[in-house]
C-alpha cells in the first residue's frame, strides 16, 4: 500500500515553523488517559487468563505476569488505581460544572452528554460512508468519542461494582442476595470482555488507525494538534472558535521532538499489547 | 582348580591337618596324580558323616568359586553363621547332597519343606509362576537371610520397597511383562517419603497393602487391594478416616456393593499418594471427582473458584472437598452434610470470614445457561451477551465502512493535490 506509507511519512515530517498548534486536552486529561490505558492493559492482561483459564495460553500468561499469587494482586492493584482516577474525574466534573458553574460541562457543544446533533451526525456519517451525502461537520466531541467515553464510564461502574462485590463478598452480602454474587462474575466477565474487544478493535481503529489519524492520533499524548488537523477533523468547533474569537486563546506550543518520540513508543507499545490480547481473546473465544 | 585338587583340599580340611601350606600347595600345583592318591587314601579311612558347615566351606568359602554356568557358588561363612539359618547344616536345605563328592548338578533348595504355609500362599499368588527362585527374589541371598526385624534383611520394612522395586520399576521385569512401573511413584509418595526420608517403620510399604507371600491381583475379590477391600486395607492404619468414609455416601455405596462408588485409591491413587494439602494434589483432585460428577465439574468450571484455581500454582480456592468434605460426604439434604443449609455458614466461613446467611446463598454450581435452574442468572447472561453482540456488530460494520470511505477520500484528495498517487 504505497499510499498508506506516504500518508504515514507525511505525519512524521517535521511541521513547518509557521504551523500553529491548538490545545485540545489539558495536562490533567492526558494524565487521566495515561492512567486509564495503563491500568486497563493491566486489568485486561490479568483478567483474561482468569476468564479463559482453560485456554492453552492462560497458564503461560499467568506465569509471565508473575505467577498466581501475583496475578490477582496485580488485578486488584490496577483496579484500585483506576478507581482513584475515576473518582478524581467525577469530582472534577462536579467541581467544574456545579461549584465553578463552568458552562458546557453538562450540556452544549463542548459537553460529553449526547445531544440531537450526535444522532444526526451518526446518520449523516453513515450516509457519507455509503456515498449518499456530505461528510458531517463535527463539534468538539464527535458521537463515537462520546460513545467511547460513556462506554468506559458505564463499564467502570459496572465492572468496578461487580469486581468489588466479589473482592469483598461477605461485606456486600450484607445488602445483596446470594445470587447477586453469582451474577457479579457473569456481569464482570462479560462486560470486561466487551470492554476488551471494543477498546482493542473499535477504539484503536476509530481513533488511531483510521487513515485520518494513521498510525496514531498523538493529540491524547501531546495535548495539541496542528491547525490543519483541527480544521479538518472538527470543522464546526474550529468555525465556532473563529466566530467567537477564541481561537488564539487555544494556541499551544508545538510538542518537543523527544516527547513525541517517547509518546509514540508508549502508544505503540500499548497498541501492540492490546492487539496481542485481542488475538488471544479471539483464539480462546472461538476455540 | 581341578576337581581332584578340590577333593584333596576337602579331606585336608576334614582331618584338620595342620598344614595349610600343604592344601595351598595342592590347590595350586594341581598335580592330579598325587592329589587323587591322597583322596583315595583318605576315603578309605573315613566313615560317612553329616556334612557340617565347615566341611562345605572348605571349598565354598572360596569367593571365586563358580558353577559350570558361571554363577557364584561361594558362601560367606561368617554371614551365614549370623543369619537366621546359621544354626542349620548345609544339607538340611541342600537335602540331595548325601555324600562327598556331590554331583555337579544339585536340586534347587525347596524352602517349602520347612516354610510350608508361606509356600502354599506363594503358590496361590501372582508370583507363583516366577521362573526365578521365588523366595530368594525377595529374601535375598539364600545364605544371608535375616529376620524381617533385622535392618540387614531384604524384607525389613525400610528395605521392602527397594526389594520389590527390583522388578516393579522402570525397565525392570515388570515393564517387560507389561506391568505398571510403581516403584518410582511410591518413592515420591507420602508413604515413600515417610519411609525413605524419615525412616518411619510404620509407614506403609508394599506389603502393608499387598501382603507378602499370598499377593493376589486386585481383580481377585479376596485381595486386600481389590476395590471392595481397599477401605479396610487403608483403614488398618487410617482408622478414623475409614470411619468417616464408611459413614459417607461413597463408603455406603461400597458397603452396598456398588463398585462404581470411589474408594481411597480412586482419589488418592494407589502408589503416587500425595499429601492432600500439597498444591499438586489440590490441582489434580477436582478432575478426579469430575470424572464421575461431570455436570458438577462443568458448572464448577464457570465459577471464580475454578477460574483462579485452574491457573496452576494458586491453589487456595475451594476444591470439591473443601466444601463437600473429603471422606464423610453426605447429600445436601442430610443434616450431617457440610453443605447442608444449617452448616453452610461454617463451611463457607472456613475461607470467607464474615460469611452470613445471604452470602451462603451463593451458588457454587450455578449454571447461567440453565433457564429453569437459575432464571435470574440466565437472563443477566443473555442481556450481557446481547449487549456485547449488538455493540460489536454495529461498530464493526460502522468502522469498516468508515475505513473504506475515508481511505477512498484520502486517495482522491491526494490525487487532487497532484500527489504521487494522481
XYZ file of C-alpha atoms in Angstrom:
709
model
C 0.000 0.000 0.000
C 2.203 2.857 -1.215
C -0.445 5.458 -0.390
C -0.548 4.356 3.198
C 3.216 4.562 3.515
C 3.077 8.013 2.005
C 0.442 9.090 4.492
C 2.494 7.946 7.468
C 5.568 9.646 6.055
C 3.682 12.893 5.925
C 2.706 12.739 9.556
C 6.296 12.021 10.527
C 7.645 15.059 8.684
C 8.542 17.977 10.961
C 5.887 20.659 10.943
C 6.762 23.935 9.195
C 7.693 26.761 11.552
C 4.665 28.751 10.579
C 2.233 25.997 11.547
C 0.142 26.774 14.595
C -0.848 24.264 17.280
C -4.013 24.328 19.349
C -4.686 22.778 22.717
C -7.285 20.012 22.781
C -6.518 18.213 26.053
C -5.176 19.594 29.317
C -2.249 18.035 31.114
C -4.637 16.501 33.644
C -6.836 14.971 30.965
C -3.809 13.432 29.280
C -2.565 12.079 32.594
C -6.013 10.604 33.179
C -5.893 8.841 29.810
C -2.409 7.515 30.617
C -3.614 6.091 33.943
C -6.711 4.733 32.223
C -4.895 2.873 29.466
C -2.060 1.528 31.605
C -4.419 0.183 34.272
C -6.780 -1.088 31.596
C -3.965 -3.041 29.951
C -3.001 -4.377 33.376
C -6.566 -5.372 34.174
C -7.061 -6.969 30.770
C -3.745 -8.820 30.938
C -4.531 -10.271 34.350
C -8.272 -10.692 33.828
C -8.154 -12.579 30.544
C -6.179 -15.564 31.889
C -8.904 -15.880 34.527
C -11.782 -15.536 32.081
C -10.229 -18.123 29.775
C -8.441 -20.121 32.437
C -8.810 -23.362 30.485
C -7.202 -21.977 27.326
C -3.734 -23.034 26.273
C -2.169 -19.614 26.851
C -3.762 -18.837 30.224
C -1.138 -20.551 32.354
C 1.733 -19.106 30.352
C 0.339 -15.590 30.556
C -0.375 -16.010 34.262
C 3.215 -17.133 34.719
C 4.525 -14.163 32.721
C 2.603 -11.751 34.933
C 4.310 -13.251 37.947
C 2.641 -16.489 38.886
C -0.647 -16.952 40.552
C -0.255 -15.219 43.831
C 0.745 -12.151 41.834
C -1.930 -12.097 39.157
C -4.866 -11.387 41.443
C -2.921 -8.856 43.498
C -1.897 -7.080 40.300
C -5.505 -7.088 39.075
C -6.658 -5.593 42.367
C -3.870 -3.011 42.376
C -4.811 -1.803 38.876
C -8.469 -1.762 39.923
C -7.670 0.465 42.891
C -5.605 2.861 40.761
C -8.361 3.074 38.176
C -10.983 3.620 40.867
C -8.977 6.520 42.266
C -8.642 8.027 38.763
C -12.384 7.563 38.196
C -13.273 9.292 41.464
C -10.917 12.191 40.695
C -12.575 12.536 37.301
C -16.096 12.569 38.775
C -15.022 15.086 41.401
C -13.531 17.255 38.642
C -16.770 17.206 36.632
C -18.838 18.285 39.591
C -16.338 20.920 40.697
C -16.299 22.435 37.227
C -19.969 22.029 36.489
C -21.653 22.730 39.811
C -19.157 24.527 42.028
C -17.456 26.771 39.462
C -20.591 26.917 37.301
C -18.451 26.398 34.185
C -20.586 26.284 31.037
C -20.627 23.421 28.594
C -19.988 20.637 31.062
C -23.425 19.049 31.220
C -24.940 20.488 28.083
C -23.949 22.239 24.922
C -21.425 21.920 22.129
C -18.482 21.062 24.361
C -20.309 18.659 26.684
C -19.769 14.903 26.752
C -23.527 14.444 27.099
C -25.152 13.212 23.901
C -27.467 15.571 22.078
C -29.662 15.684 18.986
C -26.735 16.688 16.782
C -24.959 13.422 17.692
C -27.888 11.365 16.411
C -27.992 13.434 13.233
C -24.202 13.155 12.861
C -24.355 9.392 13.231
C -26.892 9.061 10.415
C -25.173 11.647 8.241
C -21.822 9.926 8.792
C -23.295 6.592 7.738
C -24.854 8.180 4.668
C -21.420 9.594 3.845
C -19.849 6.123 4.296
C -22.159 4.931 1.535
C -21.613 7.983 -0.606
C -25.167 9.250 -0.070
C -24.401 12.631 1.442
C -21.759 15.100 2.573
C -19.434 14.430 5.499
C -20.945 15.815 8.717
C -19.190 18.708 10.444
C -18.145 17.562 13.883
C -18.037 19.608 17.061
C -15.526 19.262 19.882
C -16.560 15.675 20.682
C -17.958 13.501 17.902
C -20.637 10.890 18.603
C -18.185 7.937 18.559
C -15.953 9.768 21.018
C -18.901 10.320 23.316
C -19.782 6.643 22.931
C -16.218 5.675 23.891
C -16.437 7.952 26.904
C -19.788 6.654 28.162
C -18.907 3.052 27.398
C -15.871 3.427 29.626
C -17.865 5.362 32.222
C -20.610 2.756 32.395
C -18.060 -0.019 32.127
C -16.102 1.258 35.110
C -19.231 1.435 37.252
C -20.479 -1.998 36.226
C -17.143 -3.801 36.191
C -15.927 -1.948 39.248
C -19.021 -2.595 41.303
C -19.212 -6.285 40.398
C -15.476 -6.611 40.984
C -15.617 -5.089 44.442
C -18.665 -7.242 45.211
C -16.527 -10.332 44.566
C -13.463 -8.929 46.309
C -15.407 -8.080 49.479
C -18.111 -10.694 49.050
C -19.052 -11.213 52.711
C -19.398 -7.438 53.142
C -21.545 -6.961 50.032
C -23.654 -9.952 51.059
C -24.983 -7.803 53.901
C -27.100 -5.873 51.410
C -27.142 -8.135 48.359
C -28.844 -11.511 47.931
C -26.607 -14.541 47.471
C -27.383 -14.984 43.796
C -26.071 -11.454 43.158
C -22.605 -12.842 43.852
C -23.156 -15.358 41.063
C -24.398 -12.554 38.839
C -21.349 -10.440 39.719
C -18.969 -12.850 37.997
C -21.157 -13.168 34.903
C -21.520 -9.388 34.633
C -17.874 -8.697 35.455
C -16.509 -11.117 32.883
C -18.990 -10.340 30.096
C -18.676 -6.575 30.482
C -14.902 -6.905 30.785
C -14.839 -8.953 27.625
C -16.932 -6.318 25.844
C -14.580 -3.568 27.019
C -11.520 -5.507 25.862
C -12.995 -6.375 22.463
C -14.273 -2.837 21.968
C -11.164 -0.934 23.021
C -8.664 -3.196 21.290
C -10.532 -3.216 18.000
C -13.077 -0.409 17.603
C -11.397 2.306 19.668
C -7.969 1.533 18.220
C -9.258 1.796 14.661
C -11.677 4.714 15.163
C -9.203 6.853 16.993
C -5.743 5.798 15.920
C -5.614 3.536 12.890
C -8.110 5.138 10.514
C -6.444 6.936 7.582
C -7.031 10.437 9.002
C -5.041 9.606 12.139
C -2.841 6.738 10.994
C -0.774 5.361 12.614
C -1.670 7.076 15.866
C -3.521 10.171 16.950
C -0.878 11.896 19.060
C -3.208 14.541 20.469
C -4.024 12.467 23.561
C -0.280 12.389 24.380
C 0.859 15.860 23.306
C -2.401 17.680 24.067
C -2.072 19.772 20.906
C -2.896 19.336 17.249
C -1.980 21.333 14.189
C -4.363 23.917 12.824
C -4.800 21.874 9.645
C -5.775 18.780 11.620
C -8.099 20.755 13.888
C -9.883 22.321 10.962
C -10.144 19.046 9.067
C -11.320 16.859 11.922
C -13.647 19.234 13.794
C -14.649 21.956 11.323
C -17.658 23.061 13.363
C -15.647 23.601 16.515
C -12.944 25.389 14.525
C -15.544 27.652 12.924
C -17.128 28.372 16.303
C -13.732 29.290 17.773
C -13.063 31.658 14.879
C -16.569 33.120 15.121
C -16.326 33.673 18.866
C -12.773 34.975 18.526
C -11.476 32.367 20.956
C -9.078 30.613 18.594
C -5.992 32.477 19.777
C -6.795 31.656 23.403
C -6.402 27.989 22.495
C -2.960 28.450 20.927
C -0.417 25.989 22.213
C 3.234 25.168 21.636
C 4.498 22.640 19.154
C 5.421 19.478 21.074
C 9.113 18.713 21.622
C 10.530 16.088 19.283
C 11.781 13.900 22.140
C 8.353 13.969 23.740
C 6.596 12.963 20.531
C 9.084 10.147 20.094
C 8.577 8.978 23.679
C 4.789 9.163 23.388
C 4.913 7.222 20.155
C 6.884 4.396 21.793
C 4.434 4.273 24.701
C 1.444 4.436 22.382
C 2.675 1.729 20.046
C 3.543 -0.495 22.993
C 0.001 -0.074 24.296
C -1.472 -0.838 20.882
C 0.807 -3.851 20.479
C -0.187 -5.265 23.891
C -3.833 -4.542 23.175
C -3.821 -6.242 19.784
C -1.958 -9.238 21.236
C -4.580 -9.588 23.971
C -7.310 -9.209 21.354
C -5.861 -12.050 19.294
C -5.541 -14.255 22.398
C -9.124 -13.486 23.379
C -10.420 -14.325 19.935
C -8.469 -17.597 19.794
C -9.869 -18.610 23.189
C -13.379 -17.469 22.296
C -13.584 -19.422 19.079
C -11.626 -22.389 20.376
C 41.148 -75.519 40.164
C 40.732 -79.075 39.192
C 38.167 -81.333 40.679
C 40.813 -83.605 42.110
C 42.531 -80.772 43.870
C 39.214 -79.718 45.406
C 38.598 -83.185 46.720
C 42.040 -83.291 48.220
C 41.561 -79.963 49.864
C 38.291 -81.211 51.329
C 39.951 -84.136 53.013
C 42.733 -81.999 54.312
C 40.109 -79.899 55.976
C 38.250 -82.945 57.338
C 41.257 -84.324 59.089
C 42.331 -80.928 60.209
C 45.828 -81.425 59.082
C 47.825 -78.561 60.449
C 49.159 -77.949 57.061
C 47.564 -75.048 55.397
C 50.573 -74.733 53.273
C 50.034 -78.239 52.039
C 46.469 -77.665 50.893
C 47.537 -74.461 49.250
C 50.319 -76.350 47.614
C 47.917 -78.996 46.391
C 45.407 -76.465 45.134
C 47.964 -74.539 43.242
C 50.060 -77.380 41.986
C 47.128 -79.259 40.524
C 49.124 -82.381 40.387
C 46.318 -84.665 39.572
C 48.010 -87.928 40.412
C 49.268 -87.095 43.866
C 46.005 -85.431 44.821
C 43.984 -88.354 43.645
C 46.027 -90.881 45.572
C 45.685 -88.759 48.671
C 41.941 -88.681 48.248
C 41.657 -92.399 47.871
C 43.792 -92.869 50.926
C 41.655 -90.517 52.985
C 38.377 -92.008 51.880
C 39.388 -95.469 52.949
C 39.834 -94.227 56.492
C 36.611 -92.210 56.766
C 33.095 -93.405 57.556
C 30.157 -91.413 56.014
C 29.201 -88.439 58.137
C 26.796 -85.451 58.024
C 28.273 -82.649 56.037
C 28.912 -79.918 58.525
C 29.200 -76.220 57.549
C 32.927 -76.123 57.940
C 33.334 -79.095 55.651
C 31.337 -77.449 52.860
C 33.029 -74.164 53.431
C 36.355 -75.769 52.848
C 35.518 -75.387 49.208
C 32.623 -72.922 49.100
C 34.392 -70.259 51.138
C 36.424 -69.540 48.057
C 34.960 -66.278 46.767
C 35.810 -67.043 43.168
C 34.012 -70.349 43.103
C 31.547 -70.733 40.249
C 29.390 -73.484 38.811
C 29.551 -74.539 35.206
C 27.014 -71.858 34.240
C 29.220 -69.166 35.747
C 27.083 -68.456 38.831
C 28.852 -67.883 42.088
C 28.529 -70.789 44.452
C 30.663 -69.306 47.163
C 29.271 -68.877 50.657
C 30.365 -66.311 53.228
C 30.635 -68.496 56.310
C 30.566 -65.614 58.781
C 27.427 -64.074 57.339
C 25.725 -67.414 57.018
C 26.568 -68.177 60.645
C 24.943 -64.896 61.723
C 21.898 -65.375 59.505
C 18.539 -66.741 60.598
C 19.577 -70.142 59.239
C 23.038 -70.038 60.798
C 22.451 -72.935 63.114
C 21.423 -75.286 60.297
C 23.630 -77.702 58.476
C 24.128 -77.165 54.771
C 22.351 -80.351 53.817
C 19.321 -79.507 55.905
C 18.442 -77.444 52.877
C 20.616 -78.971 50.166
C 18.954 -82.251 51.052
C 20.045 -84.117 47.945
C 23.680 -83.915 48.975
C 24.210 -87.089 50.898
C 27.909 -87.652 50.447
C 31.064 -86.269 49.092
C 31.889 -85.766 46.292
C 28.456 -84.496 45.412
C 27.109 -84.368 41.862
C 27.724 -81.339 39.664
C 24.079 -80.530 39.436
C 22.145 -80.396 42.646
C 18.472 -79.745 43.111
C 17.111 -76.296 43.847
C 16.511 -75.915 47.534
C 12.848 -76.324 48.419
C 12.103 -73.790 51.154
C 8.614 -75.215 51.451
C 9.968 -78.268 53.247
C 10.168 -76.047 56.339
C 8.115 -72.980 55.338
C 5.017 -74.838 54.206
C 2.488 -72.071 54.987
C 4.401 -69.430 53.111
C 4.979 -71.874 50.282
C 1.287 -72.605 49.962
C 0.379 -68.916 49.912
C 3.076 -68.240 47.357
C 1.808 -70.965 45.031
C -1.624 -69.315 45.022
C -0.200 -65.830 44.492
C 0.639 -63.719 41.452
C 4.275 -64.741 41.951
C 3.601 -68.472 41.631
C 4.724 -68.615 38.015
C 8.047 -66.973 38.714
C 10.872 -68.771 36.985
C 13.428 -67.204 39.256
C 13.635 -68.624 42.715
C 10.521 -67.143 44.278
C 11.928 -66.985 47.827
C 15.362 -65.548 47.175
C 13.985 -62.943 44.733
C 12.631 -61.147 47.753
C 14.576 -62.502 50.713
C 17.906 -62.053 49.007
C 20.997 -64.234 49.132
C 19.877 -67.602 50.455
C 22.863 -67.851 52.766
C 22.381 -64.355 54.209
C 18.714 -64.325 55.200
C 17.916 -62.283 58.319
C 14.701 -61.957 60.286
C 12.458 -59.194 58.931
C 13.027 -57.193 62.120
C 16.741 -57.031 61.290
C 17.762 -53.995 59.237
C 20.050 -56.250 57.184
C 17.035 -58.156 55.901
C 15.776 -57.516 52.386
C 12.261 -57.613 53.814
C 12.937 -55.256 56.726
C 10.167 -52.618 56.433
C 12.547 -49.916 55.252
C 14.026 -52.262 52.628
C 10.803 -53.722 51.254
C 10.090 -51.094 48.557
C 13.613 -51.348 47.170
C 13.336 -55.125 47.147
C 10.024 -55.099 45.273
C 11.310 -52.260 43.105
C 13.993 -54.557 41.695
C 11.257 -55.911 39.477
C 8.398 -53.403 39.725
C 10.245 -50.429 38.307
C 11.077 -48.773 35.012
C 12.957 -51.004 32.631
C 12.829 -53.915 35.024
C 10.986 -57.194 34.769
C 7.633 -55.511 35.343
C 7.991 -53.385 32.214
C 8.867 -56.394 30.153
C 5.812 -58.200 31.438
C 3.618 -55.191 30.810
C 3.058 -54.388 34.468
C 2.931 -50.779 35.582
C 6.110 -49.330 36.993
C 5.012 -48.459 40.512
C 8.249 -48.109 42.453
C 9.083 -44.560 41.249
C 5.510 -43.473 42.063
C 5.785 -44.929 45.533
C 9.150 -43.252 46.131
C 7.631 -39.786 45.593
C 4.508 -40.555 47.581
C 3.794 -39.524 51.128
C 4.348 -43.139 52.219
C 7.614 -43.360 50.305
C 8.817 -40.111 51.798
C 7.920 -41.156 55.321
C 9.714 -44.428 54.825
C 12.818 -43.237 52.999
C 13.336 -39.792 54.453
C 12.033 -40.222 57.985
C 12.660 -43.960 58.293
C 9.205 -44.477 59.750
C 8.795 -48.189 60.332
C 5.020 -47.778 60.446
C 4.862 -46.049 57.052
C 3.058 -48.216 54.542
C 5.426 -50.245 52.409
C 4.421 -52.585 49.579
C 3.484 -55.498 51.775
C 1.409 -53.369 54.164
C -1.234 -53.230 51.458
C -0.430 -56.137 49.157
C 0.559 -58.724 51.758
C 3.744 -60.691 51.316
C 3.555 -64.336 50.290
C -0.047 -64.514 49.194
C -0.134 -61.439 46.939
C -3.240 -61.543 44.765
C -4.239 -59.485 41.754
C -6.503 -56.551 42.576
C -9.056 -58.236 40.328
C -9.283 -61.097 42.814
C -12.089 -60.302 45.276
C -10.016 -61.817 48.090
C -7.121 -59.460 47.504
C -6.634 -56.704 50.073
C -6.216 -54.406 47.061
C -9.495 -55.416 45.384
C -11.760 -52.388 45.124
C -14.203 -53.504 47.821
C -11.380 -54.277 50.259
C -9.387 -51.088 49.768
C -11.100 -49.083 52.546
C -10.417 -51.878 55.030
C -6.808 -52.174 53.871
C -6.107 -48.439 54.159
C -8.255 -48.314 57.277
C -5.867 -50.693 59.011
C -3.745 -47.592 59.611
C -6.123 -44.738 58.784
C -8.824 -45.862 61.176
C -10.542 -42.540 61.831
C -10.704 -41.595 58.174
C -12.059 -45.019 57.373
C -14.835 -44.486 59.951
C -15.735 -41.169 58.320
C -15.597 -42.716 54.877
C -17.828 -45.607 55.915
C -20.457 -43.145 57.174
C -20.259 -41.066 53.984
C -22.089 -41.614 50.702
C -19.146 -43.249 48.950
C -18.494 -45.699 51.788
C -22.194 -46.545 51.974
C -22.167 -47.212 48.245
C -19.271 -49.641 48.508
C -20.878 -51.309 51.522
C -23.995 -51.911 49.413
C -21.839 -53.465 46.740
C -21.950 -50.529 44.348
C -18.466 -50.742 42.909
C -18.915 -47.504 40.973
C -18.505 -45.625 44.246
C -14.929 -44.434 44.742
C -12.604 -45.954 47.300
C -9.439 -44.410 48.780
C -7.268 -45.129 45.744
C -9.687 -43.584 43.237
C -8.986 -40.144 44.657
C -5.596 -40.588 46.282
C -4.182 -43.009 43.680
C -2.619 -46.261 44.801
C 1.094 -45.555 44.746
C 1.729 -41.873 43.993
C -0.241 -40.804 47.053
C 0.357 -37.140 47.820
C -0.090 -35.111 50.954
C -3.604 -33.727 50.302
C -2.623 -30.191 51.299
C 0.139 -30.205 48.682
C -0.584 -28.000 45.675
C -0.030 -30.868 43.261
C -2.811 -32.844 44.906
C -5.114 -29.827 45.077
C -4.545 -29.315 41.353
C -5.324 -32.924 40.434
C -8.203 -33.581 42.809
C -11.057 -31.749 41.081
C -10.879 -33.599 37.759
C -10.890 -36.863 39.714
C -14.241 -36.002 41.344
C -15.354 -34.644 37.987
C -14.690 -37.924 36.225
C -17.916 -39.161 37.840
C -19.683 -35.895 38.707
C -19.372 -34.467 35.181
C -22.223 -31.938 35.343
C -20.937 -30.595 38.648
C -17.431 -30.186 37.264
C -18.758 -28.256 34.303
C -20.702 -25.793 36.470
C -17.761 -25.537 38.855
C -15.612 -24.519 35.879
C -17.817 -21.446 35.363
C -17.060 -20.103 38.816
C -14.325 -17.959 40.208
C -13.174 -20.844 42.433
C -12.264 -22.793 39.339
C -11.057 -19.961 37.126
C -8.485 -18.907 39.646
C -7.741 -22.470 40.635
C -7.103 -23.728 37.106
C -4.149 -21.479 36.536
C -1.680 -23.577 38.438
C 0.259 -22.658 41.485
C -2.635 -20.763 43.014
C -4.415 -23.455 44.943
C -6.185 -21.753 47.805
C -9.547 -21.521 46.029
C -12.137 -24.103 47.012
C -11.833 -27.582 45.583
C -14.701 -30.108 45.776
C -13.732 -31.500 49.146
C -13.134 -28.116 50.745
C -16.928 -27.709 50.737
C -18.261 -31.277 50.483
C -15.749 -32.803 52.896
C -13.309 -35.383 51.736
C -14.406 -38.585 53.451
C -17.724 -38.117 55.199
C -19.645 -36.879 52.174
C -23.414 -36.618 52.576
C -26.063 -35.260 50.245
C -27.001 -31.632 50.964
C -30.346 -32.771 52.365
C -28.592 -34.650 55.194
C -28.119 -32.503 58.310
C -24.662 -34.052 58.753
C -23.563 -32.730 55.357
C -21.083 -29.869 55.257
C -23.231 -28.299 52.550
C -26.500 -28.701 54.427
C -28.184 -25.324 54.840
C -27.536 -25.310 58.557
C -23.801 -25.902 58.106
C -23.108 -23.587 55.190
C -22.014 -20.599 57.266
C -19.386 -22.747 58.972
C -18.310 -24.391 55.710
C -18.059 -21.182 53.651
C -16.665 -19.377 56.690
C -13.574 -21.597 56.621
C -12.278 -19.337 53.849
C -14.700 -16.412 53.767
C -14.505 -14.762 57.142
C -17.730 -12.940 57.888
C -19.902 -15.197 55.728
C -23.570 -14.620 56.602
C -26.902 -16.167 55.619
C -27.105 -14.052 52.496
C -23.526 -14.832 51.491
C -24.057 -18.576 51.675
C -26.906 -18.369 49.186
C -24.164 -18.012 46.601
C -24.401 -20.990 44.284
C -21.010 -22.576 43.674
C -22.513 -24.659 40.871
C -24.775 -22.058 39.300
C -25.476 -22.619 35.630
C -26.091 -19.381 33.745
C -27.130 -21.440 30.711
C -29.963 -23.155 32.597
C -33.079 -21.020 32.449
C -35.102 -23.209 34.811
C -32.453 -23.671 37.459
C -31.044 -20.141 37.581
C -33.503 -17.809 35.822
C -32.004 -14.556 37.142
C -28.530 -15.566 36.088
C -29.788 -16.847 32.767
C -31.355 -13.509 31.836
C -28.402 -11.486 33.081
C -26.079 -13.516 30.929
C -28.474 -13.224 27.993
C -28.631 -9.437 28.396
C -24.850 -9.130 28.668
C -24.353 -11.293 25.603
C -26.900 -9.355 23.562
C -25.252 -6.116 24.622
C -21.839 -7.434 23.624
C -23.001 -8.793 20.300
C -25.065 -5.752 19.304
C -22.418 -3.177 20.261
C -19.673 -5.060 18.473
C -21.741 -5.885 15.407
C -22.823 -2.281 14.992
C -19.366 -0.848 15.428
C -17.574 -3.432 13.315
C -19.839 -2.555 10.378
C -19.670 1.178 11.165
C -15.905 1.236 11.433
C -15.279 -0.985 8.443
C -17.398 1.283 6.237
C -15.676 4.332 7.695
C -12.249 2.879 6.967
C -13.115 2.185 3.371
C -14.732 5.569 2.849
C -12.009 7.671 4.394
C -9.307 5.725 2.578
C -11.159 6.363 -0.657
C -11.462 10.039 0.245
C -7.802 10.305 1.164
C -6.608 8.855 -2.140
C -8.964 11.174 -4.001
C -7.695 14.160 -2.011
C -4.068 13.246 -2.620
C -4.667 12.919 -6.337
C -6.475 16.269 -6.307
C -3.404 17.803 -4.706
C -1.321 16.426 -7.549
C 0.291 13.909 -5.171
C 2.221 10.851 -6.098
C -0.936 8.823 -6.444
C -2.513 11.062 -9.024
